[in-house]
XYZ file of C-alpha atoms in Angstrom:
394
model
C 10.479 -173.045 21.962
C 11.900 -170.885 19.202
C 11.194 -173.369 17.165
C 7.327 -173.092 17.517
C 7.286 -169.882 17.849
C 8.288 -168.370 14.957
C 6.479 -171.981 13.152
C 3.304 -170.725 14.922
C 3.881 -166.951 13.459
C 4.969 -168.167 9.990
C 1.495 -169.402 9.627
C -0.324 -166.929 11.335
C 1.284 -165.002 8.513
C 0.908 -166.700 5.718
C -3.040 -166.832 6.861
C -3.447 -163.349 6.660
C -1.152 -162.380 4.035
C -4.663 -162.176 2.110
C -4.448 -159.560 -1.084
C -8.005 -159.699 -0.858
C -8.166 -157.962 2.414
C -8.030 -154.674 1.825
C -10.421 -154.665 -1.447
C -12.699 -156.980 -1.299
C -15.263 -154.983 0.877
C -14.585 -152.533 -2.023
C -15.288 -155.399 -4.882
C -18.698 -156.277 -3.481
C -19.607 -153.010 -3.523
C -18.146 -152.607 -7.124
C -20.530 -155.970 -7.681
C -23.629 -153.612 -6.861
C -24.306 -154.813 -3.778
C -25.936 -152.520 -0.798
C -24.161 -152.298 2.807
C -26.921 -154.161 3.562
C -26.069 -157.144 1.396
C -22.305 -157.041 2.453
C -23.871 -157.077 5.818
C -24.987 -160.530 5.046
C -22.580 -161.996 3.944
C -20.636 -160.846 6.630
C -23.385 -162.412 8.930
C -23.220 -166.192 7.039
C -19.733 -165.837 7.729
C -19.848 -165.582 11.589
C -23.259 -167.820 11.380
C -20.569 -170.417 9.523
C -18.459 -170.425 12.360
C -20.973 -170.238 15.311
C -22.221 -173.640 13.715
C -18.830 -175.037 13.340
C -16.956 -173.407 16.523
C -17.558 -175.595 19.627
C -17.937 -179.172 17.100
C -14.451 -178.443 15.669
C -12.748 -177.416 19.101
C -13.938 -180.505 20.304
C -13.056 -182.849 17.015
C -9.576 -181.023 17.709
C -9.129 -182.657 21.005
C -10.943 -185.801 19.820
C -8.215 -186.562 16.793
C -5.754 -183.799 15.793
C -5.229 -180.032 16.585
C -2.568 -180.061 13.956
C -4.462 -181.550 10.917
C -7.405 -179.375 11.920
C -5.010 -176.305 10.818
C -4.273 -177.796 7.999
C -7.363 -178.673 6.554
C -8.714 -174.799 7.174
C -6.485 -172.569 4.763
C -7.404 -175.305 2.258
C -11.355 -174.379 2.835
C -10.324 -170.638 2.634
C -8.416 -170.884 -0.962
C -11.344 -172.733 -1.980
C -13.864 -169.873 -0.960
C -11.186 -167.046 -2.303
C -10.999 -168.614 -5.803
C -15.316 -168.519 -5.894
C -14.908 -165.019 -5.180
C -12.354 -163.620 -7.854
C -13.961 -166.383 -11.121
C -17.442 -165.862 -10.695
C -18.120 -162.396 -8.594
C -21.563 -162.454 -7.722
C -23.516 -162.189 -4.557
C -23.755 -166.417 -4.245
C -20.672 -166.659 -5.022
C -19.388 -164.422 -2.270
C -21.941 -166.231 0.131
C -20.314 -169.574 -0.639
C -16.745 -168.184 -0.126
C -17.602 -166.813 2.787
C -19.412 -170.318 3.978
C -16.177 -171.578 2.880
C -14.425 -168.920 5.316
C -16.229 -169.178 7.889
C -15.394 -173.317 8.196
C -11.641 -172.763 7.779
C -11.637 -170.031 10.711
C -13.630 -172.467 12.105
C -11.415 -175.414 12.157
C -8.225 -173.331 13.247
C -10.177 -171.419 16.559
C -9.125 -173.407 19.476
C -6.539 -175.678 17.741
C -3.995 -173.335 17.204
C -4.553 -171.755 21.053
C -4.570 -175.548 22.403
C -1.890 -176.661 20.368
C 0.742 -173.516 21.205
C -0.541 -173.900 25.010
C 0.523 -177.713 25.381
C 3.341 -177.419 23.320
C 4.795 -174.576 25.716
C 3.569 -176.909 29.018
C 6.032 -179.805 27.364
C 8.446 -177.275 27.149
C 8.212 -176.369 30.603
C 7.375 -172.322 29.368
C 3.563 -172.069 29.724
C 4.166 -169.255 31.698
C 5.563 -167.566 28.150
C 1.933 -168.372 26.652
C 0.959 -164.461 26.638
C 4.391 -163.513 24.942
C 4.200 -165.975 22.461
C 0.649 -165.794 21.254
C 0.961 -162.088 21.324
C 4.057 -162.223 18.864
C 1.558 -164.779 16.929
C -1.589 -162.144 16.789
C 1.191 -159.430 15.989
C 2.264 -161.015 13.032
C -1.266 -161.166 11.291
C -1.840 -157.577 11.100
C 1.984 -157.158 9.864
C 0.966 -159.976 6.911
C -2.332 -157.693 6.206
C -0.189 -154.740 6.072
C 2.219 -155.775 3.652
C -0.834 -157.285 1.909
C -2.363 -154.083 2.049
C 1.036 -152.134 0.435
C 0.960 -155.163 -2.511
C -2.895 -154.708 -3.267
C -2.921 -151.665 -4.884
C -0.407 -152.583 -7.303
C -1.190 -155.888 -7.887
C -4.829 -154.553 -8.987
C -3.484 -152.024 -10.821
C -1.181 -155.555 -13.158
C -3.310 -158.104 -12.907
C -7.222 -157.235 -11.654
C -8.857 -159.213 -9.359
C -8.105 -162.449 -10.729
C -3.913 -161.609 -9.806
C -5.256 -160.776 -6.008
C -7.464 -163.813 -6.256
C -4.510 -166.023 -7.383
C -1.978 -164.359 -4.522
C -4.467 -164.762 -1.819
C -5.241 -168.587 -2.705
C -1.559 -169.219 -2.770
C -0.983 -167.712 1.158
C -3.631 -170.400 2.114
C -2.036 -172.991 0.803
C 1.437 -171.885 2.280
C -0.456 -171.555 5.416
C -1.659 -175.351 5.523
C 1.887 -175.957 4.353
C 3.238 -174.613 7.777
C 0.757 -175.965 9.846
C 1.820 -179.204 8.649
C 5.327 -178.574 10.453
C 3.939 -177.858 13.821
C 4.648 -180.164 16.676
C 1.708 -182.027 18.334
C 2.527 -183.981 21.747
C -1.340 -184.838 22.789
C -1.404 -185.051 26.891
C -2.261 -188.342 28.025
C -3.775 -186.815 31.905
C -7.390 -186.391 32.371
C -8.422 -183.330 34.068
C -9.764 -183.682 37.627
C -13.070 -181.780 36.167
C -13.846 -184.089 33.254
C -13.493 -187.100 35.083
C -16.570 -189.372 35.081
C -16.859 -192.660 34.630
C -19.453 -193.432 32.944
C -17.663 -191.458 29.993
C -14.338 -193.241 30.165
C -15.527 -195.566 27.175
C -16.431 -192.975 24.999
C -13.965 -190.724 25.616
C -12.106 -191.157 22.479
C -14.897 -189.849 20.274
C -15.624 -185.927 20.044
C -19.042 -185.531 21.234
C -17.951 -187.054 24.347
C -14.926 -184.797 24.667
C -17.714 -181.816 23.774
C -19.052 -182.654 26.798
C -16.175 -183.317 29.079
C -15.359 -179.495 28.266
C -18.373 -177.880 28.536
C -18.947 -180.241 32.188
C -15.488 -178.727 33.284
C -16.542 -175.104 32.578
C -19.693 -175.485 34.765
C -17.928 -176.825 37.365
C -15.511 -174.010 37.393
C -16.260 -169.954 38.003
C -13.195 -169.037 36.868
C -12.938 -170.932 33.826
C -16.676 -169.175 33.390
C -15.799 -165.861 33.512
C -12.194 -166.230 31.482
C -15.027 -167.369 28.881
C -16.990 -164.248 28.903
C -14.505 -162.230 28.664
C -12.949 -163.260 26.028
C -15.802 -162.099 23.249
C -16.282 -159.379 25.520
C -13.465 -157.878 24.106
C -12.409 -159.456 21.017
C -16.224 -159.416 19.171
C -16.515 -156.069 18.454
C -13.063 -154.748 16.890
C -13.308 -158.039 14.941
C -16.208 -157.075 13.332
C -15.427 -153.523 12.560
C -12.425 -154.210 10.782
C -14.388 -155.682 8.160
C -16.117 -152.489 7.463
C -12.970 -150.453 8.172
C -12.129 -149.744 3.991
C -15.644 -147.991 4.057
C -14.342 -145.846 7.218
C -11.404 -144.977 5.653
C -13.192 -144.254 1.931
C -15.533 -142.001 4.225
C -13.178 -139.723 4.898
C -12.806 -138.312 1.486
C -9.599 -140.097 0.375
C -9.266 -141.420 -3.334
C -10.395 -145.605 -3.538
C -6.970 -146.248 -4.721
C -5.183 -144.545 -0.879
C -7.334 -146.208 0.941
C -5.335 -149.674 1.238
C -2.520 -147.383 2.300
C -4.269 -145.285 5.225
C -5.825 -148.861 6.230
C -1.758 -149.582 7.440
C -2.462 -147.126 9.794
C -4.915 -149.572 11.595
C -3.394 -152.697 11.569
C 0.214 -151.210 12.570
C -1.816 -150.403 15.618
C -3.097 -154.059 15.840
C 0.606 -155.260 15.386
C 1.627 -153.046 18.217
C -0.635 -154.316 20.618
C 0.179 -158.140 19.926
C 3.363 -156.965 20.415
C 2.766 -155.733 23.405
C 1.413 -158.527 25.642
C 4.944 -159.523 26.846
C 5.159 -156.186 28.710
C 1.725 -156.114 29.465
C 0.578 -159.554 30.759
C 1.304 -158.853 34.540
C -1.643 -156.180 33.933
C -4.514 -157.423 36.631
C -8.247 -156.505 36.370
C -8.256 -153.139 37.011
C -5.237 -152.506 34.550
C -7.195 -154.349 31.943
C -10.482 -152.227 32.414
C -8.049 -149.062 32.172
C -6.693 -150.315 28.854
C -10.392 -150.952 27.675
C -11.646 -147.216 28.774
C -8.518 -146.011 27.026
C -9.236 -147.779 23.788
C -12.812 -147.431 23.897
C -12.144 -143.386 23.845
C -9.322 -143.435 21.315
C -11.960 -144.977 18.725
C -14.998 -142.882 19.433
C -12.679 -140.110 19.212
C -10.816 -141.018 15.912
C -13.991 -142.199 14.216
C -15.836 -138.971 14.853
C -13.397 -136.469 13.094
C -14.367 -137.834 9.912
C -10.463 -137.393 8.715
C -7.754 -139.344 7.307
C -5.772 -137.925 10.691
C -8.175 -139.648 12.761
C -7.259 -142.643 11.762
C -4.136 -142.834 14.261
C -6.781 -142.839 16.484
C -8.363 -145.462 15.493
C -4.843 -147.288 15.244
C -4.684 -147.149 18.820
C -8.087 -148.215 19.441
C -7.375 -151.378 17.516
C -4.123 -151.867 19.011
C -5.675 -151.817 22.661
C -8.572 -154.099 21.764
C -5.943 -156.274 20.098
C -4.052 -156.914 23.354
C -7.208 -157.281 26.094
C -7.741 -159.773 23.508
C -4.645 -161.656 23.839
C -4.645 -161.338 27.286
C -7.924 -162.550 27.747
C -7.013 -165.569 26.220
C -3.824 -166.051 28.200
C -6.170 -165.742 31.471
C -8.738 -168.133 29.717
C -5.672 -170.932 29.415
C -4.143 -170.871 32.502
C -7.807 -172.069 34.040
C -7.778 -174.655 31.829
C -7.188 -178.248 32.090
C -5.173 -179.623 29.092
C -7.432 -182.096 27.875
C -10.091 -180.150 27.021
C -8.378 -177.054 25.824
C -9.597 -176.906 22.504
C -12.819 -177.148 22.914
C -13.372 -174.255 25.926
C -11.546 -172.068 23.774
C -13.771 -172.646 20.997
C -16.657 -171.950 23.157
C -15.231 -168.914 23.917
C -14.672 -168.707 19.888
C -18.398 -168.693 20.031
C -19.314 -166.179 22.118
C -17.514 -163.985 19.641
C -18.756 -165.199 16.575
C -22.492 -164.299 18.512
C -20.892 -160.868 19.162
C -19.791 -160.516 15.771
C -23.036 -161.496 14.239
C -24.886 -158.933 16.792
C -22.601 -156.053 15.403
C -23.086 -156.737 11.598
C -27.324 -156.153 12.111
C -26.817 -153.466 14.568
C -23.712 -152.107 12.112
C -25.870 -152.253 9.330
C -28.800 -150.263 10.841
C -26.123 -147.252 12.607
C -24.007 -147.376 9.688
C -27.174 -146.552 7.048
C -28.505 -144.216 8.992
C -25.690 -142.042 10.310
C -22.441 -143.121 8.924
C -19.589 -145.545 9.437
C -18.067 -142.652 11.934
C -20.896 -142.724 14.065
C -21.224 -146.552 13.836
C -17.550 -146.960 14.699
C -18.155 -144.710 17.576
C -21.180 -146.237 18.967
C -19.005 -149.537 18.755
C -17.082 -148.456 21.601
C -20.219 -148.479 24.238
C -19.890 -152.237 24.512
C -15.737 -151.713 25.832
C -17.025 -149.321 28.319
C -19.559 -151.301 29.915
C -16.753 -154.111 30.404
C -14.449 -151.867 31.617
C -16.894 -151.408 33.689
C -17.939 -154.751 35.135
C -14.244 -155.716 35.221
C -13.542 -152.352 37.561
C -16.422 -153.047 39.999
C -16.083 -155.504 42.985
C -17.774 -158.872 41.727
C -15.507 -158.614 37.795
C -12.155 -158.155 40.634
C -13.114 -162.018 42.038
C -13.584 -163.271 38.140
């Protein structure tokens, strides 16, 4: 179990231990383009992988969760390379097509894949810890991606943070490649039908084996909903999170720096699922509210200070999110694993593309602090529904 666990945080390193990160929302606007521009390529990106979600969950569980991971960095380097030898705005809409098919092919393999593996391993019951360590360790990569960018610019340009960010793709496919992968042989009581026995084997018909077993089951329903319910809108936001931070008045070249303050928050909160994934229902809705006030709260002051606050926010959105995935697995039948978690993959890539137009519109108007802020309605109103007496029986 050690064994895959650090394996499955290695990569989740290596995939965001992007140099990239923390400028490149900066280098399209260098490129002359207008928030509204960045917010389409933002948008291609999640309509990339609302296309792709749900079709690669279910080729995942169809032929391989682990070559699925592999193939994905490889898509990313691809679309990193367009960005940094030919910076223009179709350039950055390919990468970003590119992007979005690597995230893509990775969403629901690598939850499917770390889920089973525990179950062989008789520790399914240490899926929250694990994955939480696994979601930590991104935001630790973007950090110390964050502390190189600055002076990697200030040696090499874009083409050196190109060239590092291609080369943590490929050492992410690289680790995928060492992942175990025991397939289950059991057919879930839910997808059992059989007129689909024969085609079983091919991914369309495990597409809809998993989407028949979420119908058939309220709880695996509402684990689905809630899942983008809380992990769309913080995943959008950190995309426009360097223009937050450059709002407050700091120099271009700090503003990799005060964006550590963020994502040491995000670390934290992966960190904390262990400790936190006996929370039930109500707790969760608490630890929305919470968050949901830290970030109006932090994004309103308009100061580099404020950005603790923010911290926090992203650190409490970080772990509903990891425990909303733990609650999604444990109502889920092995077999088709991968693809209900990619559907839930897809309600959040609709999320995400809802908060890039309405981001666009808030943030022109009024300012990425009062964008930010208004960002935090959607946490309440879950909070909300999970606190009331029908989200207690979901």
């Amino acid at each position: 179990m050690r064994r895959l666990s650090a394996t499955l945080c290695a990569r989740a390193f290596f995939d965001d231990f992007v140099l990239l990160y923390p400028v490149y929302a900066l280098l399209f606007g260098d490129a002359g383009l207008s928030l509204w521009q960045i917010s389409s390529l933002f948008a291609l990106w999640a309509v990339t992988g609302l296309l792709l979600e749900v079709p690669s969950g279910a080729w995942a569980d169809a032929v391989s969760r682990r070559l699925l991971l592999r193939l994905g960095p490889l898509l990313t380097a691809a679309g990193f390379a367009l960005w940094v030898l030919v910076p223009s705005y179709p350039a950055f809409a390919l990468g970003f097509v590119l992007w979005g098919a690597g995230g893509a092919l990775g969403s629901g393999a690598l939850e499917a894949l770390a889920h089973d593996e525990l179950e062989r391993l008789g520790a399914a019951d240490r899926y929250a810890r694990v994955m939480g360590r696994v979601r930590a360790a991104g935001p630790v990569a973007t950090m110390a991606a964050m502390a190189l960018a600055g002076p990697v610019v200030a040696w090499g340009g874009p083409l050196a943070v190109g060239a590092a960010s291609v080369l943590a793709c490929l050492l992410s496919a690289a680790t995928a490649a060492r992942l175990p992968e025991h397939r289950p042989h059991r057919t879930p009581r839910a997808h059992r039908a059989p007129s689909a026995r024969g085609a079983r084997s091919g991914w369309t018909a495990t597409l809809r084996a998993g989407l028949a077993g979420a119908r058939a089951d309220r709880s695996v329903r509402g684990a689905l909903l809630l899942v983008p319910a809380v992990s769309a809108v913080w995943g959008a936001l950190d995309e426009y999170a360097p223009l937050l931070v450059r709002e407050t008045g700091v120099a271009a070249t700090d503003v990799p720096w005060l964006l550590l303050v963020l994502w040491a928050g995000a670390a934290a909160g992966g960190l904390l699922a262990g400790v936190a994934e006996r929370l039930g229902t109500t707790g969760l809705a608490l630890l929305l509210t919470g968050a949901a006030g830290a970030l109006v709260t932090g994004a309103l002051t308009g100061t580099p200070a404020g950005l603790v606050l923010v911290g926090v926010a992203f650190g409490g959105f970080q772990l509903a999110g990891v425990l909303a995935d733990a609650r999604l697995q444990r109502r889920i039948e092995a077999t088709g694993r991968a693809t209900l978690t990619s559907v839930a993959g897809l309600g959040t890539d609709l999320g995400t593309l809802a908060v890039y137009g309405t981001y666009a519109t808030l943030g022109t108007a009024a300012g990425h602090g009062a964008a930010f802020a208004w960002a935090a309605v959607p946490y309440l109103v879950t909070a909300a529904l999970l606190a009331a007496p029908r989200g207690r029986r979901t």
